[in-house]
Short mmCIF file of C-alpha atoms in Angstrom, two decimals:
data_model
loop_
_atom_site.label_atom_id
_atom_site.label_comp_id
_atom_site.label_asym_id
_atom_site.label_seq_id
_atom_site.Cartn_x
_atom_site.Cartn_y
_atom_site.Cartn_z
CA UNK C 595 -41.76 6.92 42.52
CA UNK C 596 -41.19 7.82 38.86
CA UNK C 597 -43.78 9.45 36.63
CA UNK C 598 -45.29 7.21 34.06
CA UNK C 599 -44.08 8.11 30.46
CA UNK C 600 -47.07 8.61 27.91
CA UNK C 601 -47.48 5.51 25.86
CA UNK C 602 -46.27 5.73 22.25
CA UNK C 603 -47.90 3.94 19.68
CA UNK C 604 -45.96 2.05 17.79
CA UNK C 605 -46.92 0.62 14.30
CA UNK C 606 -48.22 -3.20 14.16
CA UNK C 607 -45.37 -5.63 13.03
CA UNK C 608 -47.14 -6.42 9.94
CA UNK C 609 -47.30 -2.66 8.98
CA UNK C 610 -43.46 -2.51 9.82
CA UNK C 611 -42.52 -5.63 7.86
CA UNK C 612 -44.68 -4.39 5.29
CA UNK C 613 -42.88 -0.70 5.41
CA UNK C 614 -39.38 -2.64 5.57
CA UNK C 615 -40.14 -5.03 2.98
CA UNK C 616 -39.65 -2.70 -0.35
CA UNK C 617 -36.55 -1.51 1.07
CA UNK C 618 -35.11 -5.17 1.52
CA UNK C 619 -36.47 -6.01 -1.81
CA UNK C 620 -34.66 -3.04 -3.18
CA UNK C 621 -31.02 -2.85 -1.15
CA UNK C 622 -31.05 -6.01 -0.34
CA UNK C 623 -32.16 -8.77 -3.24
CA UNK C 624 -33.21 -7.35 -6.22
CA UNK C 625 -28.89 -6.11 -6.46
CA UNK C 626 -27.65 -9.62 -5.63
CA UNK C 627 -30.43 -11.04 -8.19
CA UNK C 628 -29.30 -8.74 -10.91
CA UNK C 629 -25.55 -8.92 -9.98
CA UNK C 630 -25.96 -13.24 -10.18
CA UNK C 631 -28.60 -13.00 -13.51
CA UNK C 632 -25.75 -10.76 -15.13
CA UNK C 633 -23.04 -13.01 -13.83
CA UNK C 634 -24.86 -16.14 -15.58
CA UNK C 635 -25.38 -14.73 -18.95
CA UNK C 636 -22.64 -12.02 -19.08
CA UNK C 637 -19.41 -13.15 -16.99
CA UNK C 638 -18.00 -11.30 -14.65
CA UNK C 639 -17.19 -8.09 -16.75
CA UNK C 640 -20.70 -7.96 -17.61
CA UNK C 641 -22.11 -8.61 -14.06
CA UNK C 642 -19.66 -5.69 -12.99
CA UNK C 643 -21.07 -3.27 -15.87
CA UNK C 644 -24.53 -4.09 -14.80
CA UNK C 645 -23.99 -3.66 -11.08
CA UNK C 646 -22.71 -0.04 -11.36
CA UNK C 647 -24.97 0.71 -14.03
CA UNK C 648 -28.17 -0.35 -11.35
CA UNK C 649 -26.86 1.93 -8.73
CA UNK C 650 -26.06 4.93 -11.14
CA UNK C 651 -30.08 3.87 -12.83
CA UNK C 652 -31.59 4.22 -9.30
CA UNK C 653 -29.87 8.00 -9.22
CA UNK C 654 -30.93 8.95 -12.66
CA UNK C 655 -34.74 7.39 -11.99
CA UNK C 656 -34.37 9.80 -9.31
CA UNK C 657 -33.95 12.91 -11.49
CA UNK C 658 -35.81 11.94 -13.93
CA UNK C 659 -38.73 11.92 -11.24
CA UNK C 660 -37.73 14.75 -9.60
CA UNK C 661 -36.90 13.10 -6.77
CA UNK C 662 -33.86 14.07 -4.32
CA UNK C 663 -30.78 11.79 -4.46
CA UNK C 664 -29.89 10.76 -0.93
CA UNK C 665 -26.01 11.55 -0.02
CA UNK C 666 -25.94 7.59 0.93
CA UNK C 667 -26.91 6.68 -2.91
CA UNK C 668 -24.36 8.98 -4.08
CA UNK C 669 -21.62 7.78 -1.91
CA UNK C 670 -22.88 3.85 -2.83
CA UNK C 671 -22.40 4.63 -6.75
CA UNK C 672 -18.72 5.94 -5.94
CA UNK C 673 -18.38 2.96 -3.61
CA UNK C 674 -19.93 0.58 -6.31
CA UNK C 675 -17.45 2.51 -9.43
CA UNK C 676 -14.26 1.86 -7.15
CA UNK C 677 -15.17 -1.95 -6.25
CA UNK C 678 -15.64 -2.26 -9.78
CA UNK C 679 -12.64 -1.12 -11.13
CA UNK C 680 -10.70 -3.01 -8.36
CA UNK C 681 -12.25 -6.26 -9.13
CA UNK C 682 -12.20 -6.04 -13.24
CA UNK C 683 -8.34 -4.87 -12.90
CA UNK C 684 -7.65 -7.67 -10.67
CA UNK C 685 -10.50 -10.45 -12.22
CA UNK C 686 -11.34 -11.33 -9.31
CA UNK C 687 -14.82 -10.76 -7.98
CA UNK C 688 -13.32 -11.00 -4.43
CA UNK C 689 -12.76 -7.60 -4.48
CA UNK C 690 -15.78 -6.48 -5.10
CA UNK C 691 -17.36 -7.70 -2.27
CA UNK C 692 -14.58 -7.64 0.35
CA UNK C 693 -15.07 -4.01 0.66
CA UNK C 694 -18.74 -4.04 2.11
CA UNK C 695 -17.92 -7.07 4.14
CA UNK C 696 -15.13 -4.98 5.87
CA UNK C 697 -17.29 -1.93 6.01
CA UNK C 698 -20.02 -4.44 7.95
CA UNK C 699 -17.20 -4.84 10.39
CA UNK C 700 -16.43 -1.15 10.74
CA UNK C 701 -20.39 -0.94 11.73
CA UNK C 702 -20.43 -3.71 14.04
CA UNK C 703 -17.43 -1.51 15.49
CA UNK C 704 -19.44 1.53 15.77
CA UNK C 705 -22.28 -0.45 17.64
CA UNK C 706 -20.04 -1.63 19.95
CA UNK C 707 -17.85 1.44 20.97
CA UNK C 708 -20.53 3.83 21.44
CA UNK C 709 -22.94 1.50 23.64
CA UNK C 710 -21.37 3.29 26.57
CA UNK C 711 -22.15 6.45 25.31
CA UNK C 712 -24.90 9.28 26.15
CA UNK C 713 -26.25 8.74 22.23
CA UNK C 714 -25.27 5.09 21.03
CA UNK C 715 -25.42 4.40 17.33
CA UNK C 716 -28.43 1.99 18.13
CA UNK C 717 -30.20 5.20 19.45
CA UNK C 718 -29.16 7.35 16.86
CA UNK C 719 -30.71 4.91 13.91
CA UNK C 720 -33.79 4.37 16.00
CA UNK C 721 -34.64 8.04 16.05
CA UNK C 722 -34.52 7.94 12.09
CA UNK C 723 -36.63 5.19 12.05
CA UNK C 724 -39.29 5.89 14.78
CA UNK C 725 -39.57 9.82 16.47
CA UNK C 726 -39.26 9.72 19.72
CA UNK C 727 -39.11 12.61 21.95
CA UNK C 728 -36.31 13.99 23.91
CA UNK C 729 -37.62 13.50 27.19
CA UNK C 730 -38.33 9.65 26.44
CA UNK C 731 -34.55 9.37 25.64
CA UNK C 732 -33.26 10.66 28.59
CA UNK C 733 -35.20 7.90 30.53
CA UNK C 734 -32.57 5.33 32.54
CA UNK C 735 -34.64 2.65 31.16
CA UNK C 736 -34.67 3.52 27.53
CA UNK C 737 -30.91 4.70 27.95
CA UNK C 738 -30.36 1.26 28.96
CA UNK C 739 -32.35 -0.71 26.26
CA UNK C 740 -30.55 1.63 23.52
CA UNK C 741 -27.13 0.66 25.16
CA UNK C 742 -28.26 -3.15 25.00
CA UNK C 743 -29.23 -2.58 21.43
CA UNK C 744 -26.41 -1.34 20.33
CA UNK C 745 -24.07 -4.38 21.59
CA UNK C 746 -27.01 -6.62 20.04
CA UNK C 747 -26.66 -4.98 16.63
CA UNK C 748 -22.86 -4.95 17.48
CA UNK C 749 -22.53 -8.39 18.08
CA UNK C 750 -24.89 -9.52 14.72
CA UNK C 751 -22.91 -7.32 12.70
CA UNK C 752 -19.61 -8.62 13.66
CA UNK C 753 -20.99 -11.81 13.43
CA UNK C 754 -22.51 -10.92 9.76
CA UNK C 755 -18.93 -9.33 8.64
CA UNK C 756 -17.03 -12.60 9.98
CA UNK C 757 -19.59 -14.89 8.33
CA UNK C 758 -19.25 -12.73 4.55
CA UNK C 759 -15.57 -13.02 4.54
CA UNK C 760 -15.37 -16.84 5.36
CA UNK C 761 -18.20 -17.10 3.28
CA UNK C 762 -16.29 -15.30 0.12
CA UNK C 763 -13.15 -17.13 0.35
CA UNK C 764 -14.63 -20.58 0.67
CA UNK C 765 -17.15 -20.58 -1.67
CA UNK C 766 -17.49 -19.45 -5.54
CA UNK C 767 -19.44 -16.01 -6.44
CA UNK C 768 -22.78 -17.77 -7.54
CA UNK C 769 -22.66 -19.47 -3.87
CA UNK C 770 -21.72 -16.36 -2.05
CA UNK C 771 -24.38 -14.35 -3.57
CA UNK C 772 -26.93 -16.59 -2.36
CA UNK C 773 -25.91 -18.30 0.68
CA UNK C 774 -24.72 -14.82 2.41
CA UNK C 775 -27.89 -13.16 0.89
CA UNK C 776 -30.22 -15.71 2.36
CA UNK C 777 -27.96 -16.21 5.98
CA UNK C 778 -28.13 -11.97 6.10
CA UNK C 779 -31.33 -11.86 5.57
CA UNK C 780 -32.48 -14.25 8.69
CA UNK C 781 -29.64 -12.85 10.78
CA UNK C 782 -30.69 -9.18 10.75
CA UNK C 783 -34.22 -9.90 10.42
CA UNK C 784 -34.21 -11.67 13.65
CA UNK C 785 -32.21 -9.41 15.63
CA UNK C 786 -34.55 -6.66 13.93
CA UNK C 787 -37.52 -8.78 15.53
CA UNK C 788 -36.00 -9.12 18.78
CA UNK C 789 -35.51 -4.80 18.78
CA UNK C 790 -39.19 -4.02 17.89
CA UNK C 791 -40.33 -6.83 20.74
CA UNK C 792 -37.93 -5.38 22.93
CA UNK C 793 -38.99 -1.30 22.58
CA UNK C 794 -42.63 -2.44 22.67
CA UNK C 795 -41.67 -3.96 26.15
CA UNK C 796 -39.81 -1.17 27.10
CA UNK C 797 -42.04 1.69 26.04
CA UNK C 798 -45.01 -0.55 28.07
CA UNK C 799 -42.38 -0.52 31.21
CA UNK C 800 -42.04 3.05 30.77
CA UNK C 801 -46.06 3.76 30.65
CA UNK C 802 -46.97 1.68 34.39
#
């Protein structure tokens, strides 16, 4: 009979949603709020300007505070400067988004090909997000719910990447912006509920 794992104690959902919510607020809307608020009153050279000029404001407000820059924000104001140019040479806002809609679809990719894996992606963002030890890991049971997390996560990002794209050729920018935004937002929040339900019941299998 196996030994029962020591519980873990996770955080309450409302102290998670409330942990999660700034960084949704700040990756998530306040860009596409900007972006659309810059498109209205500027056009889509300005809306461009002001979009790079946020991301390269977030690493400056970083110095400035004496803060360290995360490699991701770095590598998001290249990303941002490239889509930028691409979509002001070609005036076409298109191509300023089809770039993180196809780099959604190389995630749900990663998801997917690794749930067979010793470490799946789904494990590997999970232990950035929560610590977990080693020995908990190595369980069957969570190497199973990490393996059925990461085709979960696979599947809504593929189905996120495939939704953006029809999305930004059907619709105009203004729509896009908000009608992905909003359609994101209850996607991966409810696949992000069904994860934190789903370790609580695991880590509670795991303790018996």
């Amino acid at each position: 009979m196996p030994t029962p794992v020591a519980p873990i104690a996770l955080p309450r959902l409302g102290a998670l949603l409330r942990h999660a919510a700034p960084r949704v607020l700040e990756g998530m809307i306040l860009p596409v709020a900007v972006f659309y608020a810059a498109l209205a009153a500027l056009g889509l050279y300005g809306a461009l300007a002001v979009a790079v000029a946020w991301v390269y404001g977030g690493v400056v407000w970083r110095l400035v505070k004496r803060r360290g820059v995360p490699g991701t924000l770095l590598l998001a104001a290249g990303a941002v400067t490239v889509r930028a140019v691409l979509a002001g040479v070609t005036e076409s806002s298109i191509f300023f988004f089809l770039p993180s809609c196809l780099g959604v679809f190389c995630a749900s990719m990663g998801f997917l090909l690794t749930a067979p894996l010793r470490r799946p992606l789904a494990q590997r963002v999970a232990s950035d997000l929560i610590p977990l030890p080693e020995h908990l890991l190595e369980h069957s049971l969570m190497r199973r719910f990490f393996m059925r997390q990461s085709v979960l996560w696979g599947c809504a990002q593929l189905v996120n990447a495939v939704l953006s794209l029809w999305l930004l050729f059907s619709l105009t920018t203004e729509a896009y912006l908000v009608v992905r935004t909003s359609a994101v937002a209850v996607l991966l929040g409810g696949v992000g509920l069904i994860s934190v339900l789903s370790l609580r019941r695991c880590l509670r299998a795991l303790a018996r």
